mmCIF file of C-alpha atoms and ligand atoms in Angstrom:
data_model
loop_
_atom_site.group_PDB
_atom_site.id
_atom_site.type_symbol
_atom_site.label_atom_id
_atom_site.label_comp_id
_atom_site.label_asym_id
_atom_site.label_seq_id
_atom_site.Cartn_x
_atom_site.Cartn_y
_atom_site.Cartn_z
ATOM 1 C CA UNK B 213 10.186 2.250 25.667
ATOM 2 C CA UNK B 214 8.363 4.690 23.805
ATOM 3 C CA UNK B 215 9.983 5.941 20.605
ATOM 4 C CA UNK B 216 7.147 5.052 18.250
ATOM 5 C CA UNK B 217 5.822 8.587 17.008
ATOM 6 C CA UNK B 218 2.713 8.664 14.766
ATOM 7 C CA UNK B 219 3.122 7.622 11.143
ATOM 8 C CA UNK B 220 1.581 9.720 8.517
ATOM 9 C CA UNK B 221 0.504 8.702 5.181
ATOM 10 C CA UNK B 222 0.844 11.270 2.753
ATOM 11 C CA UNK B 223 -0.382 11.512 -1.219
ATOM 12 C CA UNK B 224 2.818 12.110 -3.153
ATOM 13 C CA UNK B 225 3.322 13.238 -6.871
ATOM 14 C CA UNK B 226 0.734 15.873 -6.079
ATOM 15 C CA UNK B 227 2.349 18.406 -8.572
ATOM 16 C CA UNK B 228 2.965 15.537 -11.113
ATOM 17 C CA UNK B 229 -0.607 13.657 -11.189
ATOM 18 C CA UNK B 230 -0.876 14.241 -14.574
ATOM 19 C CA UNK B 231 1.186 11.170 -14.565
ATOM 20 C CA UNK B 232 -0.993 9.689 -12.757
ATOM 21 C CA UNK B 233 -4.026 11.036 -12.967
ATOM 22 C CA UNK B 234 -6.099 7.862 -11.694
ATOM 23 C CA UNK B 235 -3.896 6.715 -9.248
ATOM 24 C CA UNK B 236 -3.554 6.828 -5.315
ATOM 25 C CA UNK B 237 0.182 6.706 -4.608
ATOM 26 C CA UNK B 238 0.130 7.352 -0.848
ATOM 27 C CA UNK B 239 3.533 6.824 0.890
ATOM 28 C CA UNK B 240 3.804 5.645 4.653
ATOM 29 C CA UNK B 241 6.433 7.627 6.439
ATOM 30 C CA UNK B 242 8.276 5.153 8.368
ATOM 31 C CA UNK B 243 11.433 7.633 8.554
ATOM 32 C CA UNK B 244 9.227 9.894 10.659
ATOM 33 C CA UNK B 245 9.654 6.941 13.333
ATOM 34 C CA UNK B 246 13.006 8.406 15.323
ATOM 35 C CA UNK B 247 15.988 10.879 13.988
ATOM 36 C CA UNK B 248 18.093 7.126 14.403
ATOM 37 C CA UNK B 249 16.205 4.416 14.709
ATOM 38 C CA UNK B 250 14.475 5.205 11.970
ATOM 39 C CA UNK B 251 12.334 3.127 9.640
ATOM 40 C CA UNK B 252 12.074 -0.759 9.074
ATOM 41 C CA UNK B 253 14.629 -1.210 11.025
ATOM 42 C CA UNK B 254 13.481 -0.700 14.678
ATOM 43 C CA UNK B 255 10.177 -3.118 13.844
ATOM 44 C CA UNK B 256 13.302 -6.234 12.878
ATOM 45 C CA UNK B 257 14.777 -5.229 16.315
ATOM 46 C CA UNK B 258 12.459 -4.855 18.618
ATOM 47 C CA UNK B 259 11.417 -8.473 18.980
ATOM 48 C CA UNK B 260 15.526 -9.530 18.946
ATOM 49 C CA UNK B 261 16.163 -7.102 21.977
ATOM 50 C CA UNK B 262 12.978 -8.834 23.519
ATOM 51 C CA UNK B 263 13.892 -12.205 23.127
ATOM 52 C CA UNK B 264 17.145 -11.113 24.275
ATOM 53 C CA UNK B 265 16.362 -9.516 27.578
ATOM 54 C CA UNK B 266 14.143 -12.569 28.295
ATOM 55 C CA UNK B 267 16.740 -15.271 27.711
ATOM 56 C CA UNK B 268 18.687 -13.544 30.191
ATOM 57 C CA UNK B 269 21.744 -12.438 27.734
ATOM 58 C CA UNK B 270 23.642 -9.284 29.045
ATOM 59 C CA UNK B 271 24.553 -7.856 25.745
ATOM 60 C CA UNK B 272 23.532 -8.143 21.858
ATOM 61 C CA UNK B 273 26.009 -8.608 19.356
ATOM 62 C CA UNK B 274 25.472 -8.116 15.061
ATOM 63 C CA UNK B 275 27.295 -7.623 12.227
ATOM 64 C CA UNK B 276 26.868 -4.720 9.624
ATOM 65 C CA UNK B 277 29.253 -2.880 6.798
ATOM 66 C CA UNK B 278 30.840 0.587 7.589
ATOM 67 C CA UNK B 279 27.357 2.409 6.716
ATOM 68 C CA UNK B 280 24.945 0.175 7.934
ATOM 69 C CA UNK B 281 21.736 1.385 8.986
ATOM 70 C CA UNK B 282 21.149 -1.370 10.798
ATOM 71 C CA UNK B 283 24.233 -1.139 13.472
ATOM 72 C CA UNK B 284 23.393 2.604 14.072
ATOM 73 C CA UNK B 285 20.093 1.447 14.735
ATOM 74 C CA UNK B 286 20.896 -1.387 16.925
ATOM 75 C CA UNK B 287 23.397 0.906 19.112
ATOM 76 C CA UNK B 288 21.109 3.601 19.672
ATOM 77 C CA UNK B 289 18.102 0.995 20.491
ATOM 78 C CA UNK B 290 20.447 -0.999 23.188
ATOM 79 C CA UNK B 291 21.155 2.444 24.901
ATOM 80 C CA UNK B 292 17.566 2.879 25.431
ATOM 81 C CA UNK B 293 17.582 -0.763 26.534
ATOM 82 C CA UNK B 294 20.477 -0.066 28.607
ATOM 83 C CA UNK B 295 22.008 -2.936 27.085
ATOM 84 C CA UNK B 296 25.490 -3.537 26.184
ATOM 85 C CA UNK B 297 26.000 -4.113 22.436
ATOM 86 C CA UNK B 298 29.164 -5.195 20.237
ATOM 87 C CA UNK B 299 29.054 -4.577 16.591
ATOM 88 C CA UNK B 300 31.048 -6.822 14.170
ATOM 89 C CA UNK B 301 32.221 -4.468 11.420
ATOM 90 C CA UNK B 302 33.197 -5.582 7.864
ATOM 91 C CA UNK B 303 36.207 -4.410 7.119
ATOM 92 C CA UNK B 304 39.348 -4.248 9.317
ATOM 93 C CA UNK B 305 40.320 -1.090 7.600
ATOM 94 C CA UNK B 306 37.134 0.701 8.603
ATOM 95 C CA UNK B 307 38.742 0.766 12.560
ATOM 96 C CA UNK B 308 41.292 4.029 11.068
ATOM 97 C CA UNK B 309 39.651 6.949 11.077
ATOM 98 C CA UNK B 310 35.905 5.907 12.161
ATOM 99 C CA UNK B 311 33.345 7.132 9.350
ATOM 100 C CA UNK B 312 30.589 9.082 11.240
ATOM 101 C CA UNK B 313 28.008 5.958 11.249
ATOM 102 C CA UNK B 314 30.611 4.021 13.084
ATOM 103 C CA UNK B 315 31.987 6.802 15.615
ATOM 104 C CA UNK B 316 27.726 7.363 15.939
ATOM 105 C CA UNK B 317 27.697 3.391 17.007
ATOM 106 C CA UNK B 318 30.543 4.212 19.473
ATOM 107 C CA UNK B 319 28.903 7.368 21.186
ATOM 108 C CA UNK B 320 26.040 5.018 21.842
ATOM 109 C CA UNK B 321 28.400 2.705 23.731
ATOM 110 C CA UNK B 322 28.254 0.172 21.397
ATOM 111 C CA UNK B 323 31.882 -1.806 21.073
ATOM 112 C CA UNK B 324 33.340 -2.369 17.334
ATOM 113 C CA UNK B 325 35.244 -4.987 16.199
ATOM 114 C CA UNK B 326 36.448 -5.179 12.879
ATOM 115 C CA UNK B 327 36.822 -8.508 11.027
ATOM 116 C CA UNK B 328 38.551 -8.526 7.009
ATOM 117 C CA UNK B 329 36.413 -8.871 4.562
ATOM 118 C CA UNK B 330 36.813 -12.967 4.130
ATOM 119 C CA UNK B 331 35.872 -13.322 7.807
ATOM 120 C CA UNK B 332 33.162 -11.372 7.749
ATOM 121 C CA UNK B 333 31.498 -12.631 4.821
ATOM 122 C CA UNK B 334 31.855 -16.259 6.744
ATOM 123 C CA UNK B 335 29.865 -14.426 9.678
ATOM 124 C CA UNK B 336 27.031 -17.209 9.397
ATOM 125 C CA UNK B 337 28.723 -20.481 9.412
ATOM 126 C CA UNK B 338 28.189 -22.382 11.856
ATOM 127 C CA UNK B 339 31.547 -22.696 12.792
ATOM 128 C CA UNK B 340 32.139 -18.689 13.435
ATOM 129 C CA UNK B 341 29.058 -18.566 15.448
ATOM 130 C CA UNK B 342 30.244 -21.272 17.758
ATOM 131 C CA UNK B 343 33.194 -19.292 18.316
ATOM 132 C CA UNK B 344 31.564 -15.854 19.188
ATOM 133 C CA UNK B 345 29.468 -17.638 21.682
ATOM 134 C CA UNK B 346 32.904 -19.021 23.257
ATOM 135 C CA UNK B 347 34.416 -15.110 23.410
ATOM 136 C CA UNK B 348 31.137 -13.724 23.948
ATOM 137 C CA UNK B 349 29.065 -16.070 26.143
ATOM 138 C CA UNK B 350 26.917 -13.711 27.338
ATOM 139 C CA UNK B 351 25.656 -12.287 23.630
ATOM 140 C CA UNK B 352 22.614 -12.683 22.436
ATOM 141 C CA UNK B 353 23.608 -13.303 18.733
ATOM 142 C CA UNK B 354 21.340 -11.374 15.427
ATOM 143 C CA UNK B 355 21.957 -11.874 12.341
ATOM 144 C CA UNK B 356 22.931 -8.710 10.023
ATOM 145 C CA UNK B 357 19.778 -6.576 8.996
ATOM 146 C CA UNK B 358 18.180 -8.068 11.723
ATOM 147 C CA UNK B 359 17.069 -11.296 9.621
ATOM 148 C CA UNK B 360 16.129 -13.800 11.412
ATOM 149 C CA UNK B 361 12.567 -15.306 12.643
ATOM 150 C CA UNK B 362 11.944 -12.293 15.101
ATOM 151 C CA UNK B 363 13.172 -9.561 12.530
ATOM 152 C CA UNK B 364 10.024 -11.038 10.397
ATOM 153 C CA UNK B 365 7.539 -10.702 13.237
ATOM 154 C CA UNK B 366 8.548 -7.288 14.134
ATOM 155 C CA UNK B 367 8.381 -6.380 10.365
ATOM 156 C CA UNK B 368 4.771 -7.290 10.542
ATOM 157 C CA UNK B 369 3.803 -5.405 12.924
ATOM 158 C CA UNK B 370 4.567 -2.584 10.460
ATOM 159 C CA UNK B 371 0.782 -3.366 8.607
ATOM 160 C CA UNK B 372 -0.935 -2.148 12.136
ATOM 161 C CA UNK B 373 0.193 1.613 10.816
ATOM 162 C CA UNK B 374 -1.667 0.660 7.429
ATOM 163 C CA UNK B 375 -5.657 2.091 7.979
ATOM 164 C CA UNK B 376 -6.465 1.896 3.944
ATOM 165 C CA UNK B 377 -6.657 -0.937 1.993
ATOM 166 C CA UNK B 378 -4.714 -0.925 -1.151
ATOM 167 C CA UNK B 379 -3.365 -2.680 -4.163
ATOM 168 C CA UNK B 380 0.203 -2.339 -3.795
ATOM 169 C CA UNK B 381 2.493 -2.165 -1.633
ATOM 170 C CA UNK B 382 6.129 -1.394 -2.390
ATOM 171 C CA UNK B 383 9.392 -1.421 -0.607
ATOM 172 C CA UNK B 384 12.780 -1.451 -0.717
ATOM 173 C CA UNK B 385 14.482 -4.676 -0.093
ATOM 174 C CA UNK B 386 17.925 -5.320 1.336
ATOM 175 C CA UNK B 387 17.792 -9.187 2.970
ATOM 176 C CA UNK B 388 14.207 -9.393 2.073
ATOM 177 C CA UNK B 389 13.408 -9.656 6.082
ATOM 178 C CA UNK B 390 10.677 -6.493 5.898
ATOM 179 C CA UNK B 391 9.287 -8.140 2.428
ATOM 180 C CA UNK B 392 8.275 -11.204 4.195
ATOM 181 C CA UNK B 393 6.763 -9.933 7.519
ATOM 182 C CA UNK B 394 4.630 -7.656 5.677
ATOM 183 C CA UNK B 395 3.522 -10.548 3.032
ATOM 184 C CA UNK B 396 2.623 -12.502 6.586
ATOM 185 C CA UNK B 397 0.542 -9.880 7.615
ATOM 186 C CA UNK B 398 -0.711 -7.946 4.961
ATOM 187 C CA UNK B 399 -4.193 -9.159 2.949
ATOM 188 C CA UNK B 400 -3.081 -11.784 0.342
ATOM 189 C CA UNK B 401 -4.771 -8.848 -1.843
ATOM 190 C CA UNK B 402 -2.589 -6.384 -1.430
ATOM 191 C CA UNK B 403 0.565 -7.270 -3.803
ATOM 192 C CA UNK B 404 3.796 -6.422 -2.805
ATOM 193 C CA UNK B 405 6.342 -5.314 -5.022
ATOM 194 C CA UNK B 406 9.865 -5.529 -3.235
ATOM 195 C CA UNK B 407 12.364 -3.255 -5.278
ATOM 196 C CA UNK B 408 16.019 -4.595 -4.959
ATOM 197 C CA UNK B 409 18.468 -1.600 -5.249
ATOM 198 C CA UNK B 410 21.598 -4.705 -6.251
ATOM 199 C CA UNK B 411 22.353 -6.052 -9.188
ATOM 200 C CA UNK B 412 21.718 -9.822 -9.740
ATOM 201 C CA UNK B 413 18.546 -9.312 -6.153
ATOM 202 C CA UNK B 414 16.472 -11.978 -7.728
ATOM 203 C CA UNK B 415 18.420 -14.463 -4.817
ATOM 204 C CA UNK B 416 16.826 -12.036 -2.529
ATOM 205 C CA UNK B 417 13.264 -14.446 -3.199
ATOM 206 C CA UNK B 418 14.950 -17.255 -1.456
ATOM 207 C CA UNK B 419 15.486 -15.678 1.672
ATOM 208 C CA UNK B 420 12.272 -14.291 2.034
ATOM 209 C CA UNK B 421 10.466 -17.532 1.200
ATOM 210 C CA UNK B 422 12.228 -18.955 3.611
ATOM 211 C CA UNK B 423 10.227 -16.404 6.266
ATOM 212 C CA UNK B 424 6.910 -16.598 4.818
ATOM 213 C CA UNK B 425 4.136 -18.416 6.286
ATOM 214 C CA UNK B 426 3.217 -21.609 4.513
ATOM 215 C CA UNK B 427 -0.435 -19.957 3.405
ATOM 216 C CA UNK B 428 1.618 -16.728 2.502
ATOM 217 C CA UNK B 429 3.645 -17.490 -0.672
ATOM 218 C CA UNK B 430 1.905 -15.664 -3.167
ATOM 219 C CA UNK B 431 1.141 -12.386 -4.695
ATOM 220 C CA UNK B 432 4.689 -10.998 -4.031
ATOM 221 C CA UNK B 433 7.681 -9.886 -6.538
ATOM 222 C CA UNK B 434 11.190 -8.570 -6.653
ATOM 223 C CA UNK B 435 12.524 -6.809 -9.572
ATOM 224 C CA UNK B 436 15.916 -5.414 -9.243
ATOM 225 C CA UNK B 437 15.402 -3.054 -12.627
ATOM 226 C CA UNK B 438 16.278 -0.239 -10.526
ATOM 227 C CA UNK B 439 19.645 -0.896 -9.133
ATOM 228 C CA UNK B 440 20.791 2.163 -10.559
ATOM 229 C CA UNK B 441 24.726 0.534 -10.969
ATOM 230 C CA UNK B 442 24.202 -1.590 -7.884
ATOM 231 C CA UNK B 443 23.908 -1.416 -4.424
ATOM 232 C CA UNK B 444 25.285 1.799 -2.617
ATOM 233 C CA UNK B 445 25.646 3.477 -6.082
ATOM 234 C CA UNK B 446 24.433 6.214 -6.872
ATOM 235 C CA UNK B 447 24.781 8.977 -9.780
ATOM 236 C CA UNK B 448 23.326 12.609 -11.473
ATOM 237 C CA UNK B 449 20.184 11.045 -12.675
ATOM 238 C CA UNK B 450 19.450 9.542 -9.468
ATOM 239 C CA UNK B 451 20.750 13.049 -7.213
ATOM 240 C CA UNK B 452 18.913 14.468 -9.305
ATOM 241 C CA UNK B 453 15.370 12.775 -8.622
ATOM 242 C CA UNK B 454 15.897 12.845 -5.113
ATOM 243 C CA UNK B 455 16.341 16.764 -5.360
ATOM 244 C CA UNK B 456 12.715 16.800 -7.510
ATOM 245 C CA UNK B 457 11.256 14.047 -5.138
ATOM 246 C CA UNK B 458 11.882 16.235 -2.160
ATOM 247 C CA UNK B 459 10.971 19.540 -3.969
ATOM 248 C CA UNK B 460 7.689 18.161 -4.797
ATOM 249 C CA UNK B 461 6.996 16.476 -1.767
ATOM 250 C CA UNK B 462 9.158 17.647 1.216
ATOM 251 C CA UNK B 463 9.937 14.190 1.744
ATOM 252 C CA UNK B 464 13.787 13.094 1.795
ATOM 253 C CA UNK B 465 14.734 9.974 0.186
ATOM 254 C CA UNK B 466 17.804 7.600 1.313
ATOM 255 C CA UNK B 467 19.851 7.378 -1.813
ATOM 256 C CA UNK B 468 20.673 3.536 -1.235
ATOM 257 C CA UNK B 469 17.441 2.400 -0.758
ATOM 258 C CA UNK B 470 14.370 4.326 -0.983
ATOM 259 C CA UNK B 471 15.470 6.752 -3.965
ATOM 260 C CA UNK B 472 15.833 3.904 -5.835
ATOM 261 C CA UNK B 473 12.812 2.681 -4.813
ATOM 262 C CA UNK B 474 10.691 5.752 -5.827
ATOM 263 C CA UNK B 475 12.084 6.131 -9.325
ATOM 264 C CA UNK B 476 11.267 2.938 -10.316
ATOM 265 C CA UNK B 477 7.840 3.595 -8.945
ATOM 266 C CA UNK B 478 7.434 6.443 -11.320
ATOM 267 C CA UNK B 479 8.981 4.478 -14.132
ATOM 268 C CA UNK B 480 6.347 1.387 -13.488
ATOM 269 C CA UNK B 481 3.989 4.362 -13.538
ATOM 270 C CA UNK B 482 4.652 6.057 -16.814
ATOM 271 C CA UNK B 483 4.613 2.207 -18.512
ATOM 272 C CA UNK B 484 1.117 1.702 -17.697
ATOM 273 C CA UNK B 485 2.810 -1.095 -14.613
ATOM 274 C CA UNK B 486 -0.435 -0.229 -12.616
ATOM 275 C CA UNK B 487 -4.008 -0.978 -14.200
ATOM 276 C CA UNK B 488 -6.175 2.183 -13.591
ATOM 277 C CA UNK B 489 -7.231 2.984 -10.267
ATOM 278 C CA UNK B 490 -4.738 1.271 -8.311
ATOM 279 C CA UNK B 491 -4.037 2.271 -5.424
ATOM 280 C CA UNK B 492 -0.441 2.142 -4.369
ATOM 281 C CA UNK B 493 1.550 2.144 -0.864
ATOM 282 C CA UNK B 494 4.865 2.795 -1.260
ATOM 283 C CA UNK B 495 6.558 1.930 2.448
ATOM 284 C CA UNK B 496 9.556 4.997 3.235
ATOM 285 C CA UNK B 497 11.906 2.436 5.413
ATOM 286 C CA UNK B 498 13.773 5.506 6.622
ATOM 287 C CA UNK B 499 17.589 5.156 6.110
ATOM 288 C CA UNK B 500 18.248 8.618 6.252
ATOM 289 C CA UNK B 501 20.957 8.876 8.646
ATOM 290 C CA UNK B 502 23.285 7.446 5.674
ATOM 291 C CA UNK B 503 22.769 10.567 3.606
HETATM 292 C C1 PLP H 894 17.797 -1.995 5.831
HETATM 293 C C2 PLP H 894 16.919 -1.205 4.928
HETATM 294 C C3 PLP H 894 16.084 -1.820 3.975
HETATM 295 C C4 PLP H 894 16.080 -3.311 3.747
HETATM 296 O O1 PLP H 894 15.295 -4.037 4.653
HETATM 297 P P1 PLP H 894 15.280 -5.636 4.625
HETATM 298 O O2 PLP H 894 14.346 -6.043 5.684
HETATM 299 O O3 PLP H 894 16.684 -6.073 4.936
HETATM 300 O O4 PLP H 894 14.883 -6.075 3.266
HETATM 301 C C5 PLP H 894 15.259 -1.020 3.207
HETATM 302 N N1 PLP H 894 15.281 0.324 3.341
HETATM 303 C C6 PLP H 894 16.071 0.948 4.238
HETATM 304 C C7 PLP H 894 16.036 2.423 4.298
HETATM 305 C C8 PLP H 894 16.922 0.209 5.048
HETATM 306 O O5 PLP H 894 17.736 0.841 5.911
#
């Protein structure tokens, strides 16, 4: 399977660097990876669909809500696998009138099922996992967002596109998954800065300490300052930087994730966040198909 296409880094706030005038801020263009499969999200898959094909399952089966990245991702991915794949939707609603991530997911040949919102948000007991293995015996079974032990590994893998060696490192963060395989790979030097675009993301260190390496616990934050209103909000001021992002750049932003992201970069910027000379990596996990 070859769908990996190169990965450019590229210096951004060019026009701006009066704001910065002594600092690298280079961004690595993970959205460049495939028109679908686009950023973090094919690294957290491509070890599931691995383990998967070697334990013999004949399908792959997740869970996502109405505009996840991660289902669209997952469908088109098991159609290059020629795999079958189920998606568990949140929502039973969400099964009228197919939003155009969802009828995407079907056109890949991926099945939807839509569970209410009280089932779904039960989707990792114990219990409810027994009984999709009894209706779907032959499913290989991953976790939404792809977080689980093999989502972590393939996250890592993301630091072999990183040739510089820098200070920072930020990201986006939605279960924390990319955070901690890049904290298991990257040098303890680098800090990572994982920007939560929820309210309330401090939980968000739990889960990824539970995926970190023992040696690997340190020099890593969240801050969920720039939730903008909370997660899949959005508004002017943010519309609006994502219009002056791309004009300055000709880079696109997601607005749930990586808009947020890059604003509270240039916030931590303009309060002196960085010492001088830092040099920065800010990680563009794609998302794009959601605009
Ligand atoms: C899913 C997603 C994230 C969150 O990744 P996690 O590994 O769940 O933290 C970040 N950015 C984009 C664009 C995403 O689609």
């Amino acid at each position: 399977m070859d769908i990996i296409s190169p990965v450019e880094e590229s210096s951004v706030y060019s026009q701006r660097l009066n704001l910065s005038p002594d600092l690298q801020v280079d961004m690595l263009r993970l959205d460049l990876l495939h028109p679908i499969i686009s950023g973090n999200k094919w690294y957290k898959l491509m070890y599931n669909l691995e383990a998967c094909r070697k334990a013999s399952f004949s399908s792959v089966l997740s869970f996502g809500g109405a505009y996840s990245n991660h289902l669209i991702a997952l469908a088109a991915s098991a159609k290059e696998f020629g795999m079958p794949a189920l998606g568990v939707v949140r929502g039973r609603e969400m099964a009228q009138n197919l939003n155009p991530v969802l009828a995407a997911c079907r056109d890949y040949g991926m099945d939807l099922v839509f569970w209410d919102r009280a089932d779904y948000a039960r989707k990792n007991d114990p219990e409810v996992l027994a009984g999709l293995h009894e209706t779907y015996p032959a499913a290989f079974i991953i976790p939404e967002g792809g977080a689980n032990a093999e989502g972590c590994r393939g996250a890592g893998m993301i630091t072999k596109h990183i040739s510089g060696t820098y200070d920072y490192c930020v990201l986006s963060v939605g279960t924390g998954t990319t955070l901690a395989g890049l904290r298991n790979t990257l040098p303890i030097s680098t800090f990572i800065l994982g920007m939560a675009p929820m309210k309330g993301g401090g939980y968000l260190k739990e889960s990824v300490r539970g995926f970190l390496d023992p040696d690997a616990d340190s020099g890593w934050d969240i801050t969920d300052r720039f939730h903008e209103g909370g997660f899949g909000k959005s508004n002017s001021h943010l519309s609006d930087y994502m219009d002056l992002f791309y004009r300055e750049n000709h880079i696109r932003l997601d607005r749930v994730y990586t808009a947020k992201m890059m604003l509270g970069v240039e916030v931590l910027i303009r309060e002196a966040y960085f010492p001088p000379g830092s040099r920065i990596l800010c990680i563009h996990t794609g998302g794009l198909t959601g605009n």
